[in-house]
Every structure is written in structure tokens, then in C-alpha cells.
Amino acid sequence: MSLNLYNTLTRSKDVFTPLRPDRVTVYVCGPTVYNHAHIGNARPAVVFDVLVRLLRTRHDRVIFARNVTDVDDKINAAAKATGQPISAITEKYATIYRSDMAALGVAAPDVEPHATAHIPQIIALIERLIASGHAYTAEGHVLFNVPAFAAYGKLSGRDRDDMIAGARVDVAPYKKDPADFVLWKPSTDDLPGWPSPWGRGRPGWHIECSAMIATHLGETIDIHGGGNDLIFPHHENELAQSACAHHGAPLAGVWMHNGFLTMDKEKMSKSLGNIVTVHELLTRAPGEAIRWALLSAHYRQPLDWSDDVLAQAKRTLDRFYLALDQVKGITATPTNAPNAMIAALDDDLNTPKAAAEIAALVKALNGATTDAEKARLKGEVLAAGKLLGILQQEPSQWLTAAAPDTNVDAGEIERLIAARIAARKAKDFKEADRIRDQIAAMGVVIEDRADGTRWRLAS
Ligand code: AMP
Ligand code: ZN
């Protein structure tokens, strides 16, 4: 079995072979920290978290880097609008992003470089590009000269006219070519800036990633990822800068891009005002359900987000946890994720197929009759869940945990259940039924089993 990944650059699904036998390097473009991440922003975080988990099953050393863009005109605008210092904004939203992603079961990256901590490396990279004739200075700016890189446009497959229109460049008079893009720009006193050979200024967005990748992972990495809106211009430009600064060494072996999350089939974006933030969603649903909903579609396909998609994911997890709860007294046999699960993910991270595999395992667990079979299947369900970043909680905790904004009081329910048991013991079935209805009206389902009465939130 080998891992096959769709490569945006080759436009084909290729067998993944690490460039070096001793390590795998992955870089995903991270958030620009000036507001809350929306659920669309969480999609790449969750998708690449699954990829990294899968890589770690095979490779002892996977170095995963996800940057924080903490210098950007949108951040400057947010600081101005709110009257807060820039660093207060970036620190606040970077912290919120980390905790939101952790709530979705996304493991922290091994390296989390911040753009503002790499200004000397960025300047050095720009100097190399000037020295090699790929960049030039003009009126305090440094620009990358697109015609100097023949392969420009290969990643996005755009032709020249498209690129110029797509880059939405206001064609400044000092540009040698309309497609040229900024590596460094001058800063006025009220804007963040650093001294440089070209005067006080700040880096363009694209060069930040090129410099952070070279610093932490090397000239060529195995996998570079992000949402498909980043293919052009961001990744096209990263690719060009890095190759030109490193004597043609390619920036990445595989380029992976996730499809967009939409709402009523429209792209989720701030300008359309159809945004649901992860932060807000976490007050209404468990992070694990949000994660499972994000993985319900193949990562390259669009995913139309709705309350229904989320409710369905929650119900599925309830079913899985219920099956695990039934075998809570049985020790799981330790094992790796089953081959069928690995095979699904090996096929370009086919998470819908992986979801079907885990559902089949759960069904088999429900139907198991011997303790040995239950122990084996429980082990397989837990290992499969670990690979996908789900099912690692205590089942009873999941089944009784209220969604953060419901008013279910676990103590009150336990008290009612005890009262119902007492009523039944006293053969007061009318009272027992009344209590059951009272519990149901609270949105809680109870189940009488040989080992006692269990309760969970209705999904
Ligand atoms: P940004 O902070 O805007 O640079 O976005 C962070 C990441 O989220 C990038 O990888 C984007 O491509 C990705 N992204 C933004 N919007 C969406 C969306 N609606 N669906 C999926 N990915 C998105
Ligand atoms: Zn980037």
C-alpha cells in the first residue's frame, strides 16, 4: 500500500515518496491574525491534520509547520479601526486561533513561525533575488520580475492575461511588467516597518512564506498545502521566489489544495457576510462534531455547510460512542488502524470512504457476540478513530456532555433518574412514566439496561 496524493502542480494523483528517507516536511499557510477564524478557515487545518496523522503512521519524523501571518495590511486596518496596538490584535487572535483549532482536535504544528520574527531572513532572500536578476528596486519597493521566471503560471495553469487580471494589480508606473509583484514595500511612520537596504518598510505576504519555509524546513519540502484560493497568486508567487532564490530547486514536491466551504452554495467570505466563526460554533456544538462534519466531504470537493451537516455529524458520533459505551467493561486489544481505513486515506485522503469504514467497524462491534471479538473490534474502532482524530473521549463523557449552550444539568438528571427508579421499585408506574416524560422534555434520552439506567442528550 502506498499513499497517493493529488498534486495541483502535476494535476494528477501521484504516489507520494518523501524526498529524504529520514524525514517528511509539510508546510501549510496559516491564518492572518486580525479576527476570528471562520469555519471555512478551519477546513484546511482539519484536513492537513488528518494528512499529518496519516504520515506519522509511516514515518518516524514528520515536521509540520503552519505559520502565523502577523504583518498584513488587514491587520493594520483592524488596529486603526479599533484603536489597539497591532501586537495586541495579532497576539489575541493567534491565541484564539490556537485554542479554536485545538477544540477541533487539530494537533499543534511542530513549528509555528511568525512572519515578524523572520524579517532578517526575508531581507536576505530578497537580496538573493535582486543579485540573481529576478527582482529589482523601484521607488522604495522591491518587485519580483515575473518574466525572469519562465515557469511562472505553471501551478495555477493561468495564462498571462488571466494572471494580470487575477492578480488585481493596480499597475504602478514603476513596475517593469504588469504581473510583477511586491516583495518589499515602504512603510509610513504610522505603519509597522523595519530598516532594510531599501529603506524602512515591510515585506509582502508571499515572500514571508518562502523565507519561513527555507528557514525551518529547507529549500525543498515534501508537501505544501492550503485552500485553493491560495493557488494564485500566493502559491504561484511563493513557488517562483523560492525556485529563483535557490538555483531552481523546487519549493515543494506535492502541492495540495482543499476545496471551498460554502453556505447555501455561496463561498463563505467576509465580504458576503455569510460567515460562521469557529468560536461561535463551539458554543453550540462539540468540537469533535464540527471536525467530523468538516471531514464528511472529500477535501478537494466543495462542502456546503449547514446546521444539518453538523447535526448529522453529531448523530453519527453519538452512535459510535454509544457502541463504545456498550463495551466499556471490555479492554480493547491494542492494534493499528485497520488496513481498509488506511487504504481509504491512502487514496488522496478519502475521508468519506474512511467514515464508511469506521461505520462498518462500529456495526460489527454492535453485532459482536464474544468478548474476544468485542475486544478486537473495540481496539480497531479506537485506532481508526485516533487516525481520524475522533472517538478518544470517554463514551460516558461524550454521551452526557451537554452542548455548551444547553441548560441540561447532569446532577438534576441523575436525581430524576434515581427518583424514577424509586418509583418503579414502589410499583408507582404512573409516577415513573411522568418522570421519564419530564426527562425527555429536557432533551435527554434514557435507556434502561441490565447494568442500570443510562442517559444522553437527544441528538
Ligand atoms: P486566510 O486567513 O484568509 O489566509 O485563510 C486561511 C486558510 O483558510 C487558507 O488556507 C485559505 O485558503 C483557507 N480558506 C479561506 N476561506 C475558505 C473557505 N471558505 N473554505 C475552505 N478554505 C478556506
Ligand atoms: Zn503561504
CSV table of C-alpha atoms and ligand atoms in Angstrom, one decimal:
chain,number,residue,atom,x,y,z
A,1,MET,CA,0.0,0.0,0.0
A,2,SER,CA,1.3,3.4,-0.8
A,3,LEU,CA,0.0,6.9,-0.2
A,4,ASN,CA,-1.4,8.6,-3.3
A,5,LEU,CA,-1.9,12.4,-3.3
A,6,TYR,CA,-3.4,14.7,-5.9
A,7,ASN,CA,-0.7,17.2,-6.8
A,8,THR,CA,-2.1,20.6,-8.1
A,9,LEU,CA,1.2,21.1,-10.0
A,10,THR,CA,1.1,17.8,-12.0
A,11,ARG,CA,-2.7,17.7,-12.0
A,12,SER,CA,-2.6,14.0,-11.2
A,13,LYS,CA,-2.8,11.6,-8.3
A,14,ASP,CA,0.8,10.5,-7.7
A,15,VAL,CA,2.5,8.0,-5.4
A,16,PHE,CA,4.0,10.0,-2.5
A,17,THR,CA,7.7,9.4,-2.0
A,18,PRO,CA,9.5,11.5,0.6
A,19,LEU,CA,12.5,13.5,-0.8
A,20,ARG,CA,14.7,12.2,2.1
A,21,PRO,CA,14.4,8.9,3.8
A,22,ASP,CA,14.8,10.3,7.3
A,23,ARG,CA,12.0,12.9,7.4
A,24,VAL,CA,8.9,14.3,5.8
A,25,THR,CA,8.3,18.0,5.7
A,26,VAL,CA,4.9,19.7,5.4
A,27,TYR,CA,4.0,23.4,5.4
A,28,VAL,CA,0.5,24.8,5.4
A,29,CYS,CA,-0.2,28.5,5.1
A,30,GLY,CA,-1.7,29.6,8.4
A,31,PRO,CA,-4.1,32.3,9.4
A,32,THR,CA,-3.7,36.1,9.1
A,33,VAL,CA,-4.5,37.0,12.6
A,34,TYR,CA,-6.8,40.0,12.7
A,35,ASN,CA,-10.2,38.4,13.5
A,36,HIS,CA,-11.8,35.1,14.4
A,37,ALA,CA,-11.3,32.2,12.0
A,38,HIS,CA,-14.5,31.1,10.2
A,39,ILE,CA,-15.4,27.6,9.7
A,40,GLY,CA,-14.0,27.7,6.1
A,41,ASN,CA,-10.6,28.6,7.5
A,42,ALA,CA,-10.9,25.5,9.8
A,43,ARG,CA,-11.2,23.2,6.8
A,44,PRO,CA,-7.5,23.2,5.8
A,45,ALA,CA,-6.5,23.0,9.4
A,46,VAL,CA,-8.5,19.8,9.9
A,47,VAL,CA,-7.7,18.3,6.5
A,48,PHE,CA,-4.0,18.7,6.9
A,49,ASP,CA,-4.2,17.5,10.5
A,50,VAL,CA,-5.5,14.2,9.1
A,51,LEU,CA,-2.8,14.1,6.5
A,52,VAL,CA,-0.1,14.6,9.2
A,53,ARG,CA,-1.7,11.9,11.3
A,54,LEU,CA,-1.6,9.5,8.3
A,55,LEU,CA,2.1,10.4,7.5
A,56,ARG,CA,3.0,9.8,11.2
A,57,THR,CA,1.8,6.2,10.9
A,58,ARG,CA,4.5,5.5,8.4
A,59,HIS,CA,7.3,8.0,9.0
A,60,ASP,CA,9.0,8.4,12.4
A,61,ARG,CA,9.9,12.0,11.7
A,62,VAL,CA,7.3,14.3,10.2
A,63,ILE,CA,8.0,18.0,10.6
A,64,PHE,CA,4.8,20.0,10.2
A,65,ALA,CA,4.9,23.8,10.0
A,66,ARG,CA,2.0,26.2,10.0
A,67,ASN,CA,2.8,29.8,10.0
A,68,VAL,CA,1.1,32.9,11.5
A,69,THR,CA,0.9,35.9,9.3
A,70,ASP,CA,1.2,38.7,11.7
A,71,VAL,CA,2.1,41.6,9.4
A,72,ASP,CA,-0.5,42.5,6.8
A,73,ASP,CA,-2.5,45.5,5.7
A,74,LYS,CA,-5.7,43.9,7.0
A,75,ILE,CA,-4.1,43.8,10.5
A,76,ASN,CA,-3.1,47.4,10.2
A,77,ALA,CA,-6.6,48.4,9.2
A,78,ALA,CA,-8.1,46.4,12.2
A,79,ALA,CA,-5.6,48.1,14.6
A,80,LYS,CA,-6.6,51.5,13.2
A,81,ALA,CA,-10.4,50.7,13.4
A,82,THR,CA,-10.2,49.5,17.0
A,83,GLY,CA,-7.5,51.8,18.3
A,84,GLN,CA,-5.5,48.9,19.6
A,85,PRO,CA,-1.8,48.3,19.1
A,86,ILE,CA,-1.0,45.9,16.2
A,87,SER,CA,0.7,43.4,18.5
A,88,ALA,CA,-2.4,43.3,20.8
A,89,ILE,CA,-4.5,42.3,17.8
A,90,THR,CA,-2.2,39.7,16.4
A,91,GLU,CA,-1.5,38.1,19.8
A,92,LYS,CA,-5.1,38.0,20.7
A,93,TYR,CA,-6.3,36.3,17.5
A,94,ALA,CA,-3.3,33.9,17.3
A,95,THR,CA,-4.2,32.7,20.8
A,96,ILE,CA,-7.9,32.3,19.9
A,97,TYR,CA,-7.0,30.5,16.6
A,98,ARG,CA,-4.8,28.0,18.5
A,99,SER,CA,-7.5,27.2,21.1
A,100,ASP,CA,-10.2,27.0,18.4
A,101,MET,CA,-8.2,24.6,16.4
A,102,ALA,CA,-7.3,22.5,19.5
A,103,ALA,CA,-11.0,22.3,20.2
A,104,LEU,CA,-11.4,20.7,16.7
A,105,GLY,CA,-8.8,18.1,17.6
A,106,VAL,CA,-6.1,19.7,15.4
A,107,ALA,CA,-2.7,19.0,16.8
A,108,ALA,CA,-0.4,22.0,17.3
A,109,PRO,CA,2.2,22.2,14.5
A,110,ASP,CA,5.8,21.2,15.2
A,111,VAL,CA,6.9,24.7,14.1
A,112,GLU,CA,4.7,27.8,14.2
A,113,PRO,CA,6.8,30.6,12.6
A,114,HIS,CA,5.6,34.2,12.8
A,115,ALA,CA,6.4,36.4,9.9
A,116,THR,CA,7.6,39.3,12.1
A,117,ALA,CA,10.2,37.0,13.7
A,118,HIS,CA,11.8,36.4,10.2
A,119,ILE,CA,12.5,39.8,8.9
A,120,PRO,CA,16.3,39.3,8.5
A,121,GLN,CA,15.6,36.0,6.6
A,122,ILE,CA,13.1,37.8,4.4
A,123,ILE,CA,15.5,40.6,3.6
A,124,ALA,CA,18.3,38.1,2.9
A,125,LEU,CA,16.0,36.2,0.5
A,126,ILE,CA,15.1,39.4,-1.3
A,127,GLU,CA,18.7,40.3,-1.6
A,128,ARG,CA,19.4,37.0,-3.3
A,129,LEU,CA,16.6,37.6,-5.8
A,130,ILE,CA,18.0,41.0,-6.6
A,131,ALA,CA,21.5,39.6,-7.0
A,132,SER,CA,20.3,36.8,-9.4
A,133,GLY,CA,18.4,39.3,-11.6
A,134,HIS,CA,14.9,38.1,-10.6
A,135,ALA,CA,14.0,41.2,-8.6
A,136,TYR,CA,14.5,44.9,-8.8
A,137,THR,CA,14.1,48.0,-6.7
A,138,ALA,CA,11.8,50.9,-7.7
A,139,GLU,CA,10.6,53.9,-5.6
A,140,GLY,CA,11.3,52.2,-2.2
A,141,HIS,CA,9.7,48.9,-3.3
A,142,VAL,CA,11.3,45.7,-4.3
A,143,LEU,CA,9.5,43.8,-7.0
A,144,PHE,CA,9.7,40.3,-8.4
A,145,ASN,CA,10.2,40.4,-12.1
A,146,VAL,CA,7.7,37.8,-13.4
A,147,PRO,CA,9.2,37.5,-17.0
A,148,ALA,CA,12.5,36.5,-15.4
A,149,PHE,CA,11.0,33.1,-14.4
A,150,ALA,CA,9.9,31.1,-17.4
A,151,ALA,CA,7.8,28.6,-15.4
A,152,TYR,CA,5.6,31.3,-13.9
A,153,GLY,CA,1.9,30.3,-14.2
A,154,LYS,CA,2.5,26.5,-14.2
A,155,LEU,CA,1.0,25.9,-10.8
A,156,SER,CA,-2.2,27.8,-11.4
A,157,GLY,CA,-2.4,27.0,-15.1
A,158,ARG,CA,-3.2,30.6,-15.9
A,159,ASP,CA,-2.2,32.4,-19.0
A,160,ARG,CA,-0.6,35.8,-18.9
A,161,ASP,CA,-3.8,37.9,-19.4
A,162,ASP,CA,-5.6,35.9,-16.7
A,163,MET,CA,-2.7,36.3,-14.3
A,164,ILE,CA,-2.6,40.0,-14.7
A,165,ALA,CA,-6.3,40.3,-14.3
A,166,GLY,CA,-6.3,37.8,-11.4
A,167,ALA,CA,-3.6,39.5,-9.5
A,168,ARG,CA,-5.7,42.6,-9.4
A,169,VAL,CA,-2.7,44.7,-9.6
A,170,ASP,CA,-3.1,48.3,-9.9
A,171,VAL,CA,-0.4,48.7,-12.4
A,172,ALA,CA,2.0,51.0,-10.7
A,173,PRO,CA,4.1,53.1,-13.1
A,174,TYR,CA,7.4,51.8,-11.6
A,175,LYS,CA,6.6,48.1,-12.5
A,176,LYS,CA,8.7,46.8,-15.3
A,177,ASP,CA,5.9,44.3,-16.1
A,178,PRO,CA,2.3,44.5,-15.0
A,179,ALA,CA,2.5,41.0,-13.5
A,180,ASP,CA,5.4,41.9,-11.2
A,181,PHE,CA,4.6,41.6,-7.6
A,182,VAL,CA,5.8,43.2,-4.4
A,183,LEU,CA,8.5,41.6,-2.2
A,184,TRP,CA,9.1,44.7,0.0
A,185,LYS,CA,7.2,47.9,0.3
A,186,PRO,CA,7.9,51.2,2.1
A,187,SER,CA,6.1,51.9,5.4
A,188,THR,CA,4.9,55.3,6.6
A,189,ASP,CA,5.7,56.2,10.3
A,190,ASP,CA,2.2,55.0,11.4
A,191,LEU,CA,2.7,51.6,9.9
A,192,PRO,CA,4.9,48.7,11.1
A,193,GLY,CA,8.3,48.8,9.4
A,194,TRP,CA,11.8,47.5,9.7
A,195,PRO,CA,15.1,49.0,8.5
A,196,SER,CA,16.2,47.5,5.2
A,197,PRO,CA,18.7,48.2,2.4
A,198,TRP,CA,15.7,49.8,0.6
A,199,GLY,CA,14.6,52.0,3.5
A,200,ARG,CA,12.1,51.5,6.3
A,201,GLY,CA,9.4,49.1,5.1
A,202,ARG,CA,7.6,45.8,5.4
A,203,PRO,CA,7.5,42.5,3.5
A,204,GLY,CA,4.9,41.5,1.0
A,205,TRP,CA,2.8,38.4,2.0
A,206,HIS,CA,4.2,35.9,-0.4
A,207,ILE,CA,7.9,36.3,0.5
A,208,GLU,CA,7.1,35.7,4.2
A,209,CYS,CA,6.2,32.1,3.5
A,210,SER,CA,9.1,31.5,1.2
A,211,ALA,CA,11.5,32.7,3.9
A,212,MET,CA,9.9,30.8,6.7
A,213,ILE,CA,9.9,27.6,4.7
A,214,ALA,CA,13.6,27.9,3.8
A,215,THR,CA,14.4,28.8,7.4
A,216,HIS,CA,12.6,25.9,9.1
A,217,LEU,CA,12.2,23.1,6.5
A,218,GLY,CA,14.8,23.7,3.8
A,219,GLU,CA,14.9,24.7,0.2
A,220,THR,CA,12.6,21.9,-1.0
A,221,ILE,CA,9.8,20.5,1.1
A,222,ASP,CA,7.7,17.4,0.6
A,223,ILE,CA,4.2,18.8,0.8
A,224,HIS,CA,2.8,22.4,0.6
A,225,GLY,CA,-0.8,22.9,1.4
A,226,GLY,CA,-3.6,25.5,1.7
A,227,GLY,CA,-7.1,26.3,0.4
A,228,ASN,CA,-7.5,26.5,-3.3
A,229,ASP,CA,-7.9,30.3,-3.3
A,230,LEU,CA,-4.1,30.4,-2.4
A,231,ILE,CA,-3.1,28.7,-5.7
A,232,PHE,CA,-3.0,32.1,-7.3
A,233,PRO,CA,-1.4,34.4,-6.7
A,234,HIS,CA,0.0,33.3,-3.3
A,235,HIS,CA,1.5,29.9,-4.1
A,236,GLU,CA,2.4,30.7,-7.7
A,237,ASN,CA,4.5,33.6,-6.2
A,238,GLU,CA,6.0,31.5,-3.4
A,239,LEU,CA,7.0,28.9,-5.9
A,240,ALA,CA,8.6,31.5,-8.2
A,241,GLN,CA,10.5,33.3,-5.5
A,242,SER,CA,11.8,30.2,-3.8
A,243,ALA,CA,13.0,28.5,-7.0
A,244,CYS,CA,14.7,31.6,-8.2
A,245,ALA,CA,16.4,32.2,-4.9
A,246,HIS,CA,17.6,28.6,-4.7
A,247,HIS,CA,19.1,27.9,-8.1
A,248,GLY,CA,15.9,26.4,-9.5
A,249,ALA,CA,15.4,23.9,-6.6
A,250,PRO,CA,11.6,23.3,-6.5
A,251,LEU,CA,9.8,24.6,-3.4
A,252,ALA,CA,7.6,21.6,-2.9
A,253,GLY,CA,7.3,18.1,-4.3
A,254,VAL,CA,3.5,18.0,-3.8
A,255,TRP,CA,1.1,20.9,-3.8
A,256,MET,CA,-2.3,20.1,-2.1
A,257,HIS,CA,-5.3,22.4,-2.0
A,258,ASN,CA,-8.6,22.0,-0.3
A,259,GLY,CA,-11.9,22.9,-1.9
A,260,PHE,CA,-14.0,25.7,-0.5
A,261,LEU,CA,-16.6,25.6,2.2
A,262,THR,CA,-19.8,27.2,1.1
A,263,MET,CA,-23.0,28.3,2.7
A,264,ASP,CA,-26.1,27.9,0.5
A,265,LYS,CA,-23.7,27.1,-2.3
A,266,GLU,CA,-22.0,30.5,-1.9
A,267,LYS,CA,-18.4,30.9,-0.9
A,268,MET,CA,-18.1,31.7,2.8
A,269,SER,CA,-16.3,35.0,2.9
A,270,LYS,CA,-16.3,38.2,4.9
A,271,SER,CA,-17.3,40.4,2.0
A,272,LEU,CA,-20.5,38.3,1.5
A,273,GLY,CA,-21.2,38.5,5.2
A,274,ASN,CA,-22.2,34.7,5.4
A,275,ILE,CA,-19.6,33.8,8.0
A,276,VAL,CA,-19.9,31.4,10.9
A,277,THR,CA,-16.9,31.6,13.2
A,278,VAL,CA,-15.4,28.5,14.8
A,279,HIS,CA,-15.5,30.4,18.1
A,280,GLU,CA,-19.3,30.9,17.9
A,281,LEU,CA,-20.0,27.4,16.6
A,282,LEU,CA,-18.1,25.9,19.6
A,283,THR,CA,-20.7,27.4,21.9
A,284,ARG,CA,-23.3,25.4,20.1
A,285,ALA,CA,-21.6,22.1,19.2
A,286,PRO,CA,-18.8,19.9,20.4
A,287,GLY,CA,-15.5,20.5,18.5
A,288,GLU,CA,-15.4,16.8,17.6
A,289,ALA,CA,-18.8,17.1,15.8
A,290,ILE,CA,-17.6,20.1,13.9
A,291,ARG,CA,-14.4,18.2,12.9
A,292,TRP,CA,-16.4,15.2,11.7
A,293,ALA,CA,-18.7,17.5,9.7
A,294,LEU,CA,-15.7,19.1,8.0
A,295,LEU,CA,-14.4,15.6,7.1
A,296,SER,CA,-17.7,14.5,5.7
A,297,ALA,CA,-16.8,15.6,2.2
A,298,HIS,CA,-13.6,14.8,0.3
A,299,TYR,CA,-11.2,17.6,0.9
A,300,ARG,CA,-11.0,18.6,-2.8
A,301,GLN,CA,-14.7,18.9,-3.2
A,302,PRO,CA,-16.8,21.9,-2.1
A,303,LEU,CA,-18.6,21.4,1.2
A,304,ASP,CA,-21.9,23.1,1.7
A,305,TRP,CA,-22.1,23.9,5.4
A,306,SER,CA,-25.4,23.8,7.2
A,307,ASP,CA,-26.8,23.1,10.6
A,308,ASP,CA,-28.0,19.8,9.1
A,309,VAL,CA,-24.5,18.7,8.1
A,310,LEU,CA,-23.4,19.4,11.7
A,311,ALA,CA,-26.4,17.7,13.3
A,312,GLN,CA,-25.8,14.6,11.1
A,313,ALA,CA,-22.1,14.5,12.2
A,314,LYS,CA,-23.1,14.8,15.8
A,315,ARG,CA,-25.7,11.9,15.5
A,316,THR,CA,-23.1,9.7,13.8
A,317,LEU,CA,-20.7,10.3,16.7
A,318,ASP,CA,-23.4,9.6,19.2
A,319,ARG,CA,-24.0,6.3,17.5
A,320,PHE,CA,-20.2,5.5,17.6
A,321,TYR,CA,-19.8,6.5,21.2
A,322,LEU,CA,-22.9,4.5,22.2
A,323,ALA,CA,-21.4,1.4,20.7
A,324,LEU,CA,-18.2,2.0,22.6
A,325,ASP,CA,-20.2,2.6,25.8
A,326,GLN,CA,-21.8,-0.8,25.4
A,327,VAL,CA,-18.4,-2.4,25.7
A,328,LYS,CA,-17.0,-0.1,28.3
A,329,GLY,CA,-16.1,-3.1,30.6
A,330,ILE,CA,-14.1,-4.8,27.9
A,331,THR,CA,-10.4,-4.0,27.5
A,332,ALA,CA,-9.6,-3.1,23.9
A,333,THR,CA,-7.0,-5.1,22.1
A,334,PRO,CA,-4.2,-2.7,21.2
A,335,THR,CA,-3.9,-2.5,17.4
A,336,ASN,CA,-3.1,-0.2,14.5
A,337,ALA,CA,-5.8,1.3,12.4
A,338,PRO,CA,-7.3,-1.4,10.1
A,339,ASN,CA,-5.9,-1.7,6.6
A,340,ALA,CA,-9.2,-0.8,5.0
A,341,MET,CA,-9.1,2.5,6.8
A,342,ILE,CA,-5.5,3.2,5.8
A,343,ALA,CA,-6.3,2.3,2.2
A,344,ALA,CA,-9.2,4.8,2.2
A,345,LEU,CA,-6.9,7.6,3.4
A,346,ASP,CA,-4.1,6.5,1.2
A,347,ASP,CA,-6.4,7.2,-1.7
A,348,ASP,CA,-5.9,11.0,-1.6
A,349,LEU,CA,-7.3,11.3,1.9
A,350,ASN,CA,-10.7,9.8,1.0
A,351,THR,CA,-12.4,10.7,4.3
A,352,PRO,CA,-16.0,9.8,3.2
A,353,LYS,CA,-14.7,6.3,2.5
A,354,ALA,CA,-12.8,6.3,5.8
A,355,ALA,CA,-16.1,7.3,7.5
A,356,ALA,CA,-17.9,4.4,5.9
A,357,GLU,CA,-15.1,2.0,7.1
A,358,ILE,CA,-15.4,3.2,10.7
A,359,ALA,CA,-19.2,2.9,10.5
A,360,ALA,CA,-18.8,-0.7,9.3
A,361,LEU,CA,-16.5,-1.4,12.2
A,362,VAL,CA,-19.0,0.0,14.7
A,363,LYS,CA,-21.7,-2.1,13.1
A,364,ALA,CA,-19.6,-5.2,13.5
A,365,LEU,CA,-18.8,-4.2,17.2
A,366,ASN,CA,-22.6,-3.8,17.9
A,367,GLY,CA,-23.1,-7.3,16.4
A,368,ALA,CA,-20.2,-9.0,18.2
A,369,THR,CA,-21.1,-11.8,20.5
A,370,THR,CA,-18.0,-13.0,22.2
A,371,ASP,CA,-15.8,-10.9,24.5
A,372,ALA,CA,-12.7,-11.7,22.3
A,373,GLU,CA,-14.5,-10.3,19.3
A,374,LYS,CA,-15.6,-7.2,21.2
A,375,ALA,CA,-12.1,-6.6,22.4
A,376,ARG,CA,-10.6,-6.8,18.9
A,377,LEU,CA,-13.3,-4.7,17.3
A,378,LYS,CA,-13.2,-2.1,20.1
A,379,GLY,CA,-9.4,-1.8,19.5
A,380,GLU,CA,-9.9,-1.3,15.8
A,381,VAL,CA,-12.6,1.3,16.3
A,382,LEU,CA,-10.4,3.2,18.7
A,383,ALA,CA,-7.3,3.0,16.4
A,384,ALA,CA,-9.3,4.1,13.4
A,385,GLY,CA,-10.8,6.9,15.4
A,386,LYS,CA,-7.4,8.1,16.5
A,387,LEU,CA,-6.2,8.3,13.0
A,388,LEU,CA,-9.2,10.5,12.1
A,389,GLY,CA,-9.0,12.5,15.4
A,390,ILE,CA,-12.3,11.3,16.8
A,391,LEU,CA,-13.6,8.9,19.5
A,392,GLN,CA,-10.8,9.4,22.0
A,393,GLN,CA,-13.1,10.7,24.8
A,394,GLU,CA,-14.7,8.5,27.5
A,395,PRO,CA,-18.0,7.5,25.9
A,396,SER,CA,-20.0,8.4,29.0
A,397,GLN,CA,-18.5,11.8,28.9
A,398,TRP,CA,-19.5,12.4,25.3
A,399,LEU,CA,-23.0,11.0,25.8
A,400,THR,CA,-23.7,13.1,28.8
A,401,ALA,CA,-21.9,16.2,28.0
A,402,ALA,CA,-24.3,19.0,27.3
A,403,ALA,CA,-23.7,21.2,24.3
A,404,PRO,CA,-22.2,24.3,25.9
A,405,ASP,CA,-25.3,26.4,25.4
A,406,THR,CA,-27.9,23.8,26.5
A,407,ASN,CA,-29.2,24.1,30.1
A,408,VAL,CA,-29.1,20.4,30.9
A,409,ASP,CA,-28.0,19.9,34.5
A,410,ALA,CA,-26.4,16.5,34.8
A,411,GLY,CA,-27.0,16.5,38.6
A,412,GLU,CA,-30.7,17.2,38.1
A,413,ILE,CA,-31.0,14.3,35.6
A,414,GLU,CA,-29.2,11.9,37.9
A,415,ARG,CA,-31.6,12.9,40.7
A,416,LEU,CA,-34.7,12.4,38.4
A,417,ILE,CA,-33.4,9.0,37.3
A,418,ALA,CA,-32.9,8.0,40.9
A,419,ALA,CA,-36.5,9.2,41.7
A,420,ARG,CA,-37.8,7.2,38.7
A,421,ILE,CA,-36.0,4.0,39.9
A,422,ALA,CA,-37.5,4.5,43.4
A,423,ALA,CA,-41.0,5.0,41.8
A,424,ARG,CA,-40.7,1.8,39.9
A,425,LYS,CA,-39.5,-0.1,42.9
A,426,ALA,CA,-42.6,1.1,44.7
A,427,LYS,CA,-44.6,0.0,41.7
A,428,ASP,CA,-45.8,3.5,41.1
A,429,PHE,CA,-45.5,3.2,37.3
A,430,LYS,CA,-47.6,6.3,36.7
A,431,GLU,CA,-45.0,8.4,38.6
A,432,ALA,CA,-42.1,6.6,36.8
A,433,ASP,CA,-43.6,7.4,33.4
A,434,ARG,CA,-44.2,11.0,34.4
A,435,ILE,CA,-40.5,11.4,35.4
A,436,ARG,CA,-39.4,9.8,32.1
A,437,ASP,CA,-41.5,12.3,30.2
A,438,GLN,CA,-40.1,15.1,32.3
A,439,ILE,CA,-36.6,13.9,31.4
A,440,ALA,CA,-37.5,13.6,27.7
A,441,ALA,CA,-38.8,17.2,27.7
A,442,MET,CA,-35.4,18.3,28.8
A,443,GLY,CA,-34.0,16.9,25.6
A,444,VAL,CA,-32.5,13.8,27.2
A,445,VAL,CA,-32.9,10.2,26.2
A,446,ILE,CA,-32.8,7.5,28.9
A,447,GLU,CA,-32.1,3.8,28.3
A,448,ASP,CA,-32.8,1.0,30.8
A,449,ARG,CA,-30.1,-1.6,30.6
A,450,ALA,CA,-29.1,-4.6,32.6
A,451,ASP,CA,-26.3,-2.7,34.3
A,452,GLY,CA,-28.5,0.4,35.1
A,453,THR,CA,-30.1,3.4,33.5
A,454,ARG,CA,-28.1,5.5,31.1
A,455,TRP,CA,-28.8,8.9,29.8
A,456,ARG,CA,-27.6,11.0,26.9
A,457,LEU,CA,-28.6,14.2,25.1
A,458,ALA,CA,-31.1,13.6,22.3
A,459,SER,CA,-29.4,14.5,19.0
B,1,AMP,P1,-6.7,33.3,5.4
B,1,AMP,O1,-6.6,33.6,6.9
B,1,AMP,O2,-7.8,34.1,4.7
B,1,AMP,O3,-5.4,33.4,4.7
B,1,AMP,O4,-7.2,31.8,5.2
B,1,AMP,C1,-6.6,30.7,5.9
B,1,AMP,C2,-6.8,29.5,5.2
B,1,AMP,O5,-8.2,29.2,5.0
B,1,AMP,C3,-6.2,29.4,3.8
B,1,AMP,O6,-5.6,28.2,3.5
B,1,AMP,C4,-7.5,29.6,2.9
B,1,AMP,O7,-7.3,29.1,1.6
B,1,AMP,C5,-8.5,28.8,3.7
B,1,AMP,N1,-9.9,29.3,3.4
B,1,AMP,C6,-10.4,30.5,3.4
B,1,AMP,N2,-11.7,30.5,3.2
B,1,AMP,C7,-12.1,29.2,3.0
B,1,AMP,C8,-13.3,28.6,2.7
B,1,AMP,N3,-14.5,29.2,2.6
B,1,AMP,N4,-13.3,27.2,2.5
B,1,AMP,C9,-12.1,26.5,2.6
B,1,AMP,N5,-10.9,27.1,2.9
B,1,AMP,C10,-10.9,28.4,3.1
B,2,ZN,ZN,1.9,30.9,2.2
